[in-house]
mmCIF file of C-alpha atoms in Angstrom:
data_model
loop_
_atom_site.group_PDB
_atom_site.id
_atom_site.type_symbol
_atom_site.label_atom_id
_atom_site.label_comp_id
_atom_site.label_asym_id
_atom_site.label_seq_id
_atom_site.Cartn_x
_atom_site.Cartn_y
_atom_site.Cartn_z
ATOM 1 C CA MET A 281 4.329 -30.458 7.730
ATOM 2 C CA ARG A 282 5.986 -26.895 8.546
ATOM 3 C CA LEU A 283 8.351 -25.516 6.744
ATOM 4 C CA VAL A 284 11.093 -22.407 7.241
ATOM 5 C CA GLN A 285 13.580 -20.446 5.720
ATOM 6 C CA PHE A 286 16.234 -18.573 7.355
ATOM 7 C CA GLU A 287 19.423 -18.038 7.751
ATOM 8 C CA LEU A 288 23.114 -19.169 9.140
ATOM 9 C CA ASN A 289 25.089 -16.985 10.455
ATOM 10 C CA ASN A 290 27.636 -16.483 7.927
ATOM 11 C CA GLY A 291 24.671 -15.108 5.867
ATOM 12 C CA GLU A 292 24.133 -18.682 3.342
ATOM 13 C CA ARG A 293 20.290 -19.851 3.077
ATOM 14 C CA ARG A 294 18.739 -22.876 4.297
ATOM 15 C CA VAL A 295 14.799 -23.919 4.480
ATOM 16 C CA GLY A 296 13.554 -26.623 7.182
ATOM 17 C CA VAL A 297 10.561 -27.986 8.727
ATOM 18 C CA ILE A 298 10.181 -27.143 12.173
ATOM 19 C CA ASP A 299 9.830 -30.299 14.057
ATOM 20 C CA GLY A 300 9.159 -29.774 17.935
ATOM 21 C CA GLU A 301 11.112 -26.956 18.644
ATOM 22 C CA GLN A 302 14.083 -27.456 16.607
ATOM 23 C CA VAL A 303 14.367 -26.995 13.026
ATOM 24 C CA ARG A 304 15.983 -29.774 10.078
ATOM 25 C CA GLU A 305 17.204 -28.462 7.890
ATOM 26 C CA VAL A 306 16.003 -29.748 4.756
ATOM 27 C CA GLN A 307 19.457 -31.280 2.260
ATOM 28 C CA GLY A 308 20.436 -29.119 -0.941
ATOM 29 C CA ALA A 309 17.477 -27.247 -0.948
ATOM 30 C CA LEU A 310 18.503 -23.190 -0.427
ATOM 31 C CA THR A 311 14.662 -21.717 -1.724
ATOM 32 C CA VAL A 312 11.533 -22.993 -0.933
ATOM 33 C CA ARG A 313 11.157 -21.527 -4.421
ATOM 34 C CA ASP A 314 12.787 -24.333 -5.799
ATOM 35 C CA LEU A 315 12.018 -26.708 -4.118
ATOM 36 C CA ALA A 316 8.409 -25.929 -5.022
ATOM 37 C CA LEU A 317 9.777 -25.873 -9.040
ATOM 38 C CA ALA A 318 11.462 -29.343 -8.725
ATOM 39 C CA ALA A 319 8.478 -31.058 -7.027
ATOM 40 C CA ILE A 320 6.271 -29.693 -9.969
ATOM 41 C CA GLU A 321 8.950 -30.154 -12.326
ATOM 42 C CA ALA A 322 9.305 -34.387 -11.119
ATOM 43 C CA GLY A 323 4.814 -34.101 -10.752
ATOM 44 C CA VAL A 324 4.937 -35.623 -7.020
ATOM 45 C CA LYS A 325 4.006 -32.716 -3.909
ATOM 46 C CA LEU A 326 5.978 -30.310 -2.101
ATOM 47 C CA GLU A 327 5.969 -32.686 0.893
ATOM 48 C CA GLN A 328 6.960 -36.005 -1.125
ATOM 49 C CA GLN A 329 9.940 -33.641 -2.712
ATOM 50 C CA VAL A 330 10.415 -33.160 0.323
ATOM 51 C CA ASN A 331 10.702 -35.344 2.569
ATOM 52 C CA SER A 332 13.134 -37.143 -0.870
ATOM 53 C CA LEU A 333 15.629 -34.500 -0.368
ATOM 54 C CA GLY A 334 15.985 -36.117 3.899
ATOM 55 C CA LEU A 335 16.587 -33.942 6.618
ATOM 56 C CA GLY A 336 19.781 -32.843 8.389
ATOM 57 C CA THR A 337 21.418 -30.730 10.913
ATOM 58 C CA ALA A 338 18.844 -29.591 13.445
ATOM 59 C CA HIS A 339 18.340 -25.711 14.775
ATOM 60 C CA ASP A 340 16.888 -23.996 17.132
ATOM 61 C CA TYR A 341 13.767 -22.355 16.174
ATOM 62 C CA SER A 342 12.833 -20.177 19.239
ATOM 63 C CA GLN A 343 16.953 -19.211 19.161
ATOM 64 C CA LEU A 344 16.996 -18.634 15.581
ATOM 65 C CA LEU A 345 13.236 -16.767 15.832
ATOM 66 C CA SER A 346 14.877 -14.343 18.265
ATOM 67 C CA GLU A 347 18.092 -13.979 16.533
ATOM 68 C CA LEU A 348 15.566 -12.460 13.620
ATOM 69 C CA ARG A 349 16.934 -14.821 10.410
ATOM 70 C CA ILE A 350 14.211 -16.546 10.014
ATOM 71 C CA LEU A 351 13.582 -14.545 6.503
ATOM 72 C CA PRO A 352 9.032 -15.474 4.563
ATOM 73 C CA PRO A 353 8.475 -18.867 4.005
ATOM 74 C CA LEU A 354 8.795 -18.191 0.608
ATOM 75 C CA ASP A 355 10.201 -15.046 -2.343
ATOM 76 C CA HIS A 356 12.140 -14.964 -5.349
ATOM 77 C CA PRO A 357 15.366 -13.823 -6.078
ATOM 78 C CA ASP A 358 14.063 -10.966 -7.938
ATOM 79 C CA PRO A 359 11.986 -8.975 -5.209
ATOM 80 C CA ALA A 360 9.827 -7.656 -8.732
ATOM 81 C CA HIS A 361 8.079 -11.366 -10.165
ATOM 82 C CA LEU A 362 6.340 -11.337 -6.856
ATOM 83 C CA LEU A 363 3.411 -10.024 -6.655
ATOM 84 C CA VAL A 364 1.599 -9.187 -3.385
ATOM 85 C CA SER A 365 -2.896 -8.756 -3.811
ATOM 86 C CA GLY A 366 -5.863 -9.771 -1.332
ATOM 87 C CA THR A 367 -8.927 -9.970 -1.899
ATOM 88 C CA GLY A 368 -11.937 -7.786 0.996
ATOM 89 C CA LEU A 369 -15.523 -8.885 2.134
ATOM 90 C CA THR A 370 -14.447 -12.900 1.566
ATOM 91 C CA HIS A 371 -15.655 -13.617 5.311
ATOM 92 C CA LEU A 372 -18.643 -13.739 6.867
ATOM 93 C CA GLY A 373 -18.995 -9.981 8.994
ATOM 94 C CA SER A 374 -15.639 -8.721 7.455
ATOM 95 C CA ALA A 375 -19.217 -6.788 5.716
ATOM 96 C CA SER A 376 -19.238 -4.721 9.307
ATOM 97 C CA ALA A 377 -16.032 -4.526 9.843
ATOM 98 C CA ARG A 378 -15.304 -2.182 6.610
ATOM 99 C CA ASP A 379 -19.359 -0.507 6.577
ATOM 100 C CA LYS A 380 -18.806 0.114 10.249
ATOM 101 C CA MET A 381 -15.550 1.814 9.366
ATOM 102 C CA HIS A 382 -16.869 4.102 6.336
ATOM 103 C CA GLN A 383 -20.671 4.191 8.281
ATOM 104 C CA GLN A 384 -17.800 6.912 10.847
ATOM 105 C CA ALA A 385 -17.523 8.850 7.694
ATOM 106 C CA GLY A 386 -20.826 9.078 6.901
ATOM 107 C CA ASP A 387 -19.699 8.043 3.027
ATOM 108 C CA GLU A 388 -23.635 6.588 2.311
ATOM 109 C CA ALA A 389 -22.466 5.462 -0.970
ATOM 110 C CA ALA A 390 -19.114 3.750 0.107
ATOM 111 C CA MET A 391 -21.311 2.154 2.734
ATOM 112 C CA THR A 392 -24.166 0.613 0.227
ATOM 113 C CA ASP A 393 -21.591 -0.239 -2.665
ATOM 114 C CA THR A 394 -19.662 -2.443 0.366
ATOM 115 C CA MET A 395 -23.324 -4.433 1.889
ATOM 116 C CA ARG A 396 -23.966 -4.619 -2.309
ATOM 117 C CA ILE A 397 -20.653 -6.281 -2.646
ATOM 118 C CA PHE A 398 -20.629 -8.698 0.717
ATOM 119 C CA LYS A 399 -24.514 -9.447 -0.347
ATOM 120 C CA TRP A 400 -22.769 -11.100 -3.831
ATOM 121 C CA GLY A 401 -20.832 -13.557 -2.202
ATOM 122 C CA VAL A 402 -22.452 -14.344 -0.112
ATOM 123 C CA GLU A 403 -25.518 -15.689 -2.618
ATOM 124 C CA GLY A 404 -22.499 -16.437 -5.226
ATOM 125 C CA GLY A 405 -18.887 -17.515 -3.754
ATOM 126 C CA LYS A 406 -18.947 -20.766 -3.938
ATOM 127 C CA PRO A 407 -20.483 -22.319 -6.145
ATOM 128 C CA GLU A 408 -19.925 -25.641 -7.090
ATOM 129 C CA SER A 409 -15.843 -27.214 -7.642
ATOM 130 C CA GLY A 410 -15.250 -26.778 -11.956
ATOM 131 C CA ARG A 411 -17.245 -22.954 -12.156
ATOM 132 C CA ALA A 412 -17.230 -19.480 -12.229
ATOM 133 C CA GLY A 413 -18.660 -17.725 -8.748
ATOM 134 C CA VAL A 414 -19.042 -14.479 -8.228
ATOM 135 C CA GLN A 415 -16.083 -11.779 -8.787
ATOM 136 C CA PRO A 416 -15.350 -11.002 -5.076
ATOM 137 C CA GLU A 417 -13.451 -7.177 -4.102
ATOM 138 C CA TRP A 418 -9.668 -7.423 -4.946
ATOM 139 C CA PHE A 419 -6.928 -5.646 -4.845
ATOM 140 C CA TYR A 420 -3.111 -5.081 -5.827
ATOM 141 C CA LYS A 421 -0.848 -4.662 -2.802
ATOM 142 C CA GLY A 422 2.989 -4.928 -4.699
ATOM 143 C CA ASP A 423 5.793 -6.822 -5.420
ATOM 144 C CA GLY A 424 8.500 -8.644 -3.115
ATOM 145 C CA SER A 425 9.636 -5.507 -1.934
ATOM 146 C CA ILE A 426 7.439 -5.449 0.078
ATOM 147 C CA VAL A 427 7.653 -7.885 1.663
ATOM 148 C CA VAL A 428 8.742 -7.721 5.713
ATOM 149 C CA ARG A 429 10.799 -10.905 7.346
ATOM 150 C CA PRO A 430 9.021 -11.796 10.911
ATOM 151 C CA GLY A 431 9.803 -10.498 13.413
ATOM 152 C CA HIS A 432 10.948 -6.657 12.114
ATOM 153 C CA PRO A 433 8.780 -3.366 11.731
ATOM 154 C CA PHE A 434 6.864 -1.965 9.012
ATOM 155 C CA PRO A 435 8.124 0.875 7.472
ATOM 156 C CA LEU A 436 5.865 4.093 8.399
ATOM 157 C CA PRO A 437 5.380 6.360 5.251
ATOM 158 C CA PRO A 438 5.266 9.823 6.054
ATOM 159 C CA PHE A 439 2.115 9.999 4.013
ATOM 160 C CA ALA A 440 0.578 7.724 5.580
ATOM 161 C CA GLU A 441 -2.412 8.181 8.203
ATOM 162 C CA ASP A 442 -2.449 5.698 9.538
ATOM 163 C CA ALA A 443 -0.273 2.274 10.404
ATOM 164 C CA GLY A 444 -2.765 -0.636 10.619
ATOM 165 C CA GLU A 445 -3.004 -4.069 11.502
ATOM 166 C CA GLU A 446 -5.043 -6.731 9.177
ATOM 167 C CA PRO A 447 -4.300 -10.774 10.498
ATOM 168 C CA GLU A 448 -5.293 -12.523 7.428
ATOM 169 C CA ILE A 449 -4.103 -15.860 5.795
ATOM 170 C CA SER A 450 -2.515 -15.908 2.723
ATOM 171 C CA GLY A 451 -2.206 -18.144 -0.107
ATOM 172 C CA LEU A 452 1.270 -19.248 -1.165
ATOM 173 C CA TYR A 453 1.814 -20.057 -5.026
ATOM 174 C CA VAL A 454 4.901 -20.657 -7.528
ATOM 175 C CA ILE A 455 4.259 -20.747 -11.387
ATOM 176 C CA GLY A 456 5.208 -23.783 -13.065
ATOM 177 C CA HIS A 457 7.044 -23.986 -16.228
ATOM 178 C CA ASP A 458 3.898 -25.191 -17.894
ATOM 179 C CA ALA A 459 2.055 -21.277 -16.516
ATOM 180 C CA LYS A 460 0.235 -23.159 -14.752
ATOM 181 C CA PRO A 461 -0.555 -22.296 -10.910
ATOM 182 C CA TYR A 462 0.721 -24.021 -7.966
ATOM 183 C CA ARG A 463 -0.275 -23.608 -4.206
ATOM 184 C CA LEU A 464 2.727 -24.883 -1.526
ATOM 185 C CA GLY A 465 0.219 -23.769 1.510
ATOM 186 C CA PHE A 466 -1.094 -20.856 3.236
ATOM 187 C CA ALA A 467 1.338 -19.205 5.808
ATOM 188 C CA VAL A 468 -0.713 -16.644 8.671
ATOM 189 C CA GLY A 469 -0.448 -12.713 7.051
ATOM 190 C CA ASN A 470 -1.183 -9.505 8.284
ATOM 191 C CA GLU A 471 -1.697 -7.655 4.722
ATOM 192 C CA PHE A 472 -1.025 -3.718 6.716
ATOM 193 C CA SER A 473 -2.649 -1.077 5.450
ATOM 194 C CA ASP A 474 -4.103 2.579 6.147
ATOM 195 C CA HIS A 475 -7.678 2.710 7.104
ATOM 196 C CA VAL A 476 -7.678 6.010 7.960
ATOM 197 C CA MET A 477 -6.600 6.780 4.093
ATOM 198 C CA GLU A 478 -9.840 4.174 3.088
ATOM 199 C CA ARG A 479 -12.459 5.357 5.792
ATOM 200 C CA LYS A 480 -12.320 9.017 3.502
ATOM 201 C CA ASN A 481 -13.544 7.250 0.494
ATOM 202 C CA TYR A 482 -13.332 4.021 -0.688
ATOM 203 C CA LEU A 483 -11.610 5.203 -3.872
ATOM 204 C CA TYR A 484 -9.017 5.861 -1.278
ATOM 205 C CA LEU A 485 -8.258 1.683 -1.357
ATOM 206 C CA ALA A 486 -5.827 1.701 -3.981
ATOM 207 C CA HIS A 487 -4.007 3.460 -2.257
ATOM 208 C CA SER A 488 -4.163 2.704 1.746
ATOM 209 C CA LYS A 489 -3.072 -0.965 0.469
ATOM 210 C CA LEU A 490 0.682 -0.017 -1.449
ATOM 211 C CA ARG A 491 2.465 0.106 2.275
ATOM 212 C CA SER A 492 4.557 -3.317 3.234
ATOM 213 C CA CYS A 493 3.026 -6.312 4.681
ATOM 214 C CA SER A 494 4.372 -9.391 6.545
ATOM 215 C CA PHE A 495 3.494 -13.434 6.394
ATOM 216 C CA GLY A 496 4.905 -16.264 8.284
ATOM 217 C CA PRO A 497 7.159 -17.725 9.898
ATOM 218 C CA GLU A 498 5.721 -21.034 8.973
ATOM 219 C CA LEU A 499 4.360 -22.533 5.625
ATOM 220 C CA ARG A 500 1.708 -25.051 5.817
ATOM 221 C CA VAL A 501 2.269 -27.700 3.234
ATOM 222 C CA GLY A 502 -1.627 -28.638 2.396
ATOM 223 C CA GLU A 503 -5.142 -28.252 2.606
ATOM 224 C CA LEU A 504 -6.237 -25.116 5.150
ATOM 225 C CA PRO A 505 -8.888 -26.380 8.043
ATOM 226 C CA GLN A 506 -12.377 -25.850 7.293
ATOM 227 C CA HIS A 507 -12.081 -23.718 10.808
ATOM 228 C CA LEU A 508 -9.714 -21.470 12.196
ATOM 229 C CA SER A 509 -9.499 -19.278 14.933
ATOM 230 C CA GLY A 510 -6.487 -16.534 16.625
ATOM 231 C CA THR A 511 -5.361 -14.338 17.619
ATOM 232 C CA SER A 512 -4.919 -10.490 16.627
ATOM 233 C CA ARG A 513 -2.505 -8.842 19.466
ATOM 234 C CA ILE A 514 -1.309 -4.880 19.553
ATOM 235 C CA LEU A 515 1.453 -5.049 22.838
ATOM 236 C CA ARG A 516 2.322 -1.272 23.521
ATOM 237 C CA ASN A 517 5.466 -0.949 25.928
ATOM 238 C CA GLY A 518 4.612 -4.762 26.281
ATOM 239 C CA GLN A 519 1.612 -4.152 28.089
ATOM 240 C CA VAL A 520 -2.199 -5.985 25.369
ATOM 241 C CA LEU A 521 -3.975 -2.832 23.745
ATOM 242 C CA TRP A 522 -5.594 -4.591 21.801
ATOM 243 C CA GLN A 523 -6.570 -7.962 21.204
ATOM 244 C CA ASN A 524 -9.455 -9.931 20.015
ATOM 245 C CA GLU A 525 -10.129 -13.160 17.591
ATOM 246 C CA PHE A 526 -9.985 -13.624 14.589
ATOM 247 C CA LEU A 527 -11.254 -16.357 12.329
ATOM 248 C CA SER A 528 -10.665 -17.839 8.880
ATOM 249 C CA GLY A 529 -11.104 -20.877 6.031
ATOM 250 C CA GLU A 530 -13.955 -21.657 4.612
ATOM 251 C CA ALA A 531 -16.388 -22.409 6.514
ATOM 252 C CA ASN A 532 -16.405 -18.336 8.183
ATOM 253 C CA MET A 533 -16.556 -17.285 5.191
ATOM 254 C CA CYS A 534 -18.123 -16.643 1.700
ATOM 255 C CA HIS A 535 -16.429 -16.825 -0.876
ATOM 256 C CA SER A 536 -14.683 -20.320 -1.459
ATOM 257 C CA LEU A 537 -10.544 -20.227 -1.683
ATOM 258 C CA GLU A 538 -11.172 -22.344 -4.985
ATOM 259 C CA ASN A 539 -13.266 -18.620 -6.528
ATOM 260 C CA LEU A 540 -11.012 -16.563 -5.438
ATOM 261 C CA GLU A 541 -7.919 -18.861 -6.577
ATOM 262 C CA PHE A 542 -9.449 -18.146 -9.609
ATOM 263 C CA HIS A 543 -9.860 -14.741 -10.150
ATOM 264 C CA HIS A 544 -7.003 -14.053 -9.282
ATOM 265 C CA PHE A 545 -5.568 -16.255 -11.774
ATOM 266 C CA LYS A 546 -8.310 -15.479 -15.004
ATOM 267 C CA TYR A 547 -5.873 -13.263 -15.558
ATOM 268 C CA SER A 548 -2.658 -14.118 -18.201
ATOM 269 C CA GLN A 549 -0.350 -12.291 -16.992
ATOM 270 C CA PHE A 550 -0.779 -13.635 -13.050
ATOM 271 C CA LEU A 551 0.403 -16.866 -15.628
ATOM 272 C CA ARG A 552 3.885 -16.458 -16.437
ATOM 273 C CA PRO A 553 6.482 -19.117 -15.314
ATOM 274 C CA GLY A 554 8.421 -18.671 -12.703
ATOM 275 C CA ASP A 555 6.737 -15.856 -11.037
ATOM 276 C CA VAL A 556 6.224 -16.500 -6.826
ATOM 277 C CA HIS A 557 2.263 -15.015 -5.849
ATOM 278 C CA VAL A 558 1.319 -14.003 -2.430
ATOM 279 C CA HIS A 559 -2.612 -13.784 -2.037
ATOM 280 C CA PHE A 560 -4.000 -12.490 1.531
ATOM 281 C CA PHE A 561 -7.884 -13.737 1.227
ATOM 282 C CA GLY A 562 -9.302 -11.061 3.703
ATOM 283 C CA THR A 563 -10.501 -10.877 7.619
ATOM 284 C CA ALA A 564 -13.103 -9.453 9.375
ATOM 285 C CA THR A 565 -11.333 -7.950 11.972
ATOM 286 C CA LEU A 566 -9.751 -4.618 12.020
ATOM 287 C CA SER A 567 -8.155 -3.463 15.645
ATOM 288 C CA PHE A 568 -9.631 -0.127 13.771
ATOM 289 C CA ALA A 569 -13.351 -0.941 13.693
ATOM 290 C CA ASP A 570 -12.643 -0.852 17.411
ATOM 291 C CA GLY A 571 -10.804 2.625 17.441
ATOM 292 C CA ILE A 572 -8.013 1.538 18.323
ATOM 293 C CA ARG A 573 -4.995 4.344 16.967
ATOM 294 C CA THR A 574 -1.825 2.862 16.720
ATOM 295 C CA GLN A 575 1.821 4.156 16.978
ATOM 296 C CA PRO A 576 5.014 3.682 16.390
ATOM 297 C CA GLY A 577 7.047 1.176 18.676
ATOM 298 C CA ASP A 578 3.147 -1.112 19.412
ATOM 299 C CA VAL A 579 3.658 -4.308 18.027
ATOM 300 C CA PHE A 580 1.240 -7.116 16.753
ATOM 301 C CA GLU A 581 1.476 -10.070 16.661
ATOM 302 C CA ILE A 582 -0.902 -12.823 15.018
ATOM 303 C CA SER A 583 -1.070 -16.196 16.460
ATOM 304 C CA GLN A 584 -2.805 -19.181 15.067
ATOM 305 C CA ALA A 585 -2.111 -22.460 16.689
ATOM 306 C CA GLU A 586 -1.931 -24.524 13.312
ATOM 307 C CA PHE A 587 0.755 -22.089 12.238
ATOM 308 C CA GLY A 588 2.698 -22.895 14.336
ATOM 309 C CA ALA A 589 4.957 -19.272 16.016
ATOM 310 C CA PRO A 590 3.373 -16.879 15.922
ATOM 311 C CA LEU A 591 3.679 -13.729 13.511
ATOM 312 C CA VAL A 592 5.231 -10.470 15.170
ATOM 313 C CA ASN A 593 5.579 -7.034 13.489
ATOM 314 C CA GLY A 594 5.915 -3.397 14.233
ATOM 315 C CA ILE A 595 6.142 0.377 12.700
ATOM 316 C CA ALA A 596 8.775 2.030 12.726
ATOM 317 C CA PRO A 597 8.627 5.509 10.997
ATOM 318 C CA VAL A 598 10.934 6.444 8.337
ATOM 319 C CA ASP A 599 11.730 8.782 4.645
ATOM 320 C CA ALA A 600 10.139 10.482 2.574
ATOM 321 C CA VAL A 601 12.314 8.190 -0.812
ATOM 322 C CA PHE A 602 10.059 11.103 -3.614
ATOM 323 C CA ASN A 603 9.198 14.319 -2.764
ATOM 324 C CA PRO A 604 7.196 16.656 -5.092
ATOM 325 C CA GLY A 605 9.147 18.422 -7.749
ATOM 326 C CA THR A 606 11.226 16.541 -7.124
ATOM 327 C CA ILE A 607 10.956 14.133 -10.347
ATOM 328 C CA GLY A 608 14.004 14.605 -13.596
ATOM 329 C CA THR A 609 13.359 15.120 -17.219
ATOM 330 C CA LEU A 610 15.421 13.672 -20.083
#
C-alpha cells in the first residue's frame, strides 16, 4: 500500500491510497498522522486501519502532481514537533564518495575519521536482532519547517556555498501515546545539503546539514525491500546534466535498519507522544563527488520504482532572514 496526503481545490486536506493512475480518498481521514495514531490505539497495522475506513472519491494522480497539490506524506500540525534527522556512512560505497570529497580538500584527518567510522559500521553495524551494534554517524537536520513539499523548489539561502542533492530512503515514524516509536513505512527522500561547506572541514558537517529537504510523494507502508535500485538525475534547461544509479536496502548497507533506529530512538527526548520523526538513512551517490555544481533553476529528480512517482524539486534563491548585528536586546 502506498499513501499520499493532498489538497482539494478548496485547500481541504485528504489522505489517499494510490490505485493505478488514481488516488482514492481514505474515508474520514485528513492526515496520515491521525491514521497512524488511531491504528496504534486500535492495536492494528496502518494498512488495516485504512481498510477499515474504506476508500471513496477518486482523483487523477497526475493532475494532483502537476497542480502541486501533493503534500509530504507525513507531517505534524505543529512543525516544531516534527524532527528531521539522518545517519551517514551507512551504505557500502558511501565512504568512497565522502572520502573523495574530503580528499579534494586535502583534509587528511577528516578522511581518516571517515574511513574509521565506515570500518566500524562494516564490522559492527549489523548485530544479531535485539542487540545493539556500533552507533553510526548521526546528524540533526531541522524541524518540520524545513520540509519542502514534492514539486516545490528548495530555498537557497545567501550564505550557502552549494546546493547538492542526496538521494536517500527515509523512515517515517510517529511516537505513540505509550512513548514508543512506530514506523509507518518509508519514502524516497532528497536530503539536500551543502557539500562545499562540509568539504572545508568535517566539523562543518552540522552546518552543512541545516538546509531544507523533501520526501515522498508517497509513503510505502510495510517493510523495506532488501535491495533497491533507483535513479538520481539533475536537469538543467530541460536536459539531463547528470544521472546515476543509487542503491539502498539492507543488502547495500553496512548497518541494519534496526541498529540505525535503535541509535536514534535510544534518546528519551525523541520519545515524546504524538511527535513525528523523519529519518534519512544515507546514500552512496552524490553528483558533487563527480564534480557537478548545481545552480538555481536546476531540477532534481529521484525515482525508485517501488515507491511510485518520482520526487522532483528545484532550487530557488531566497533572501537572508537574519543579518549580522540585527539581534535585538532587552
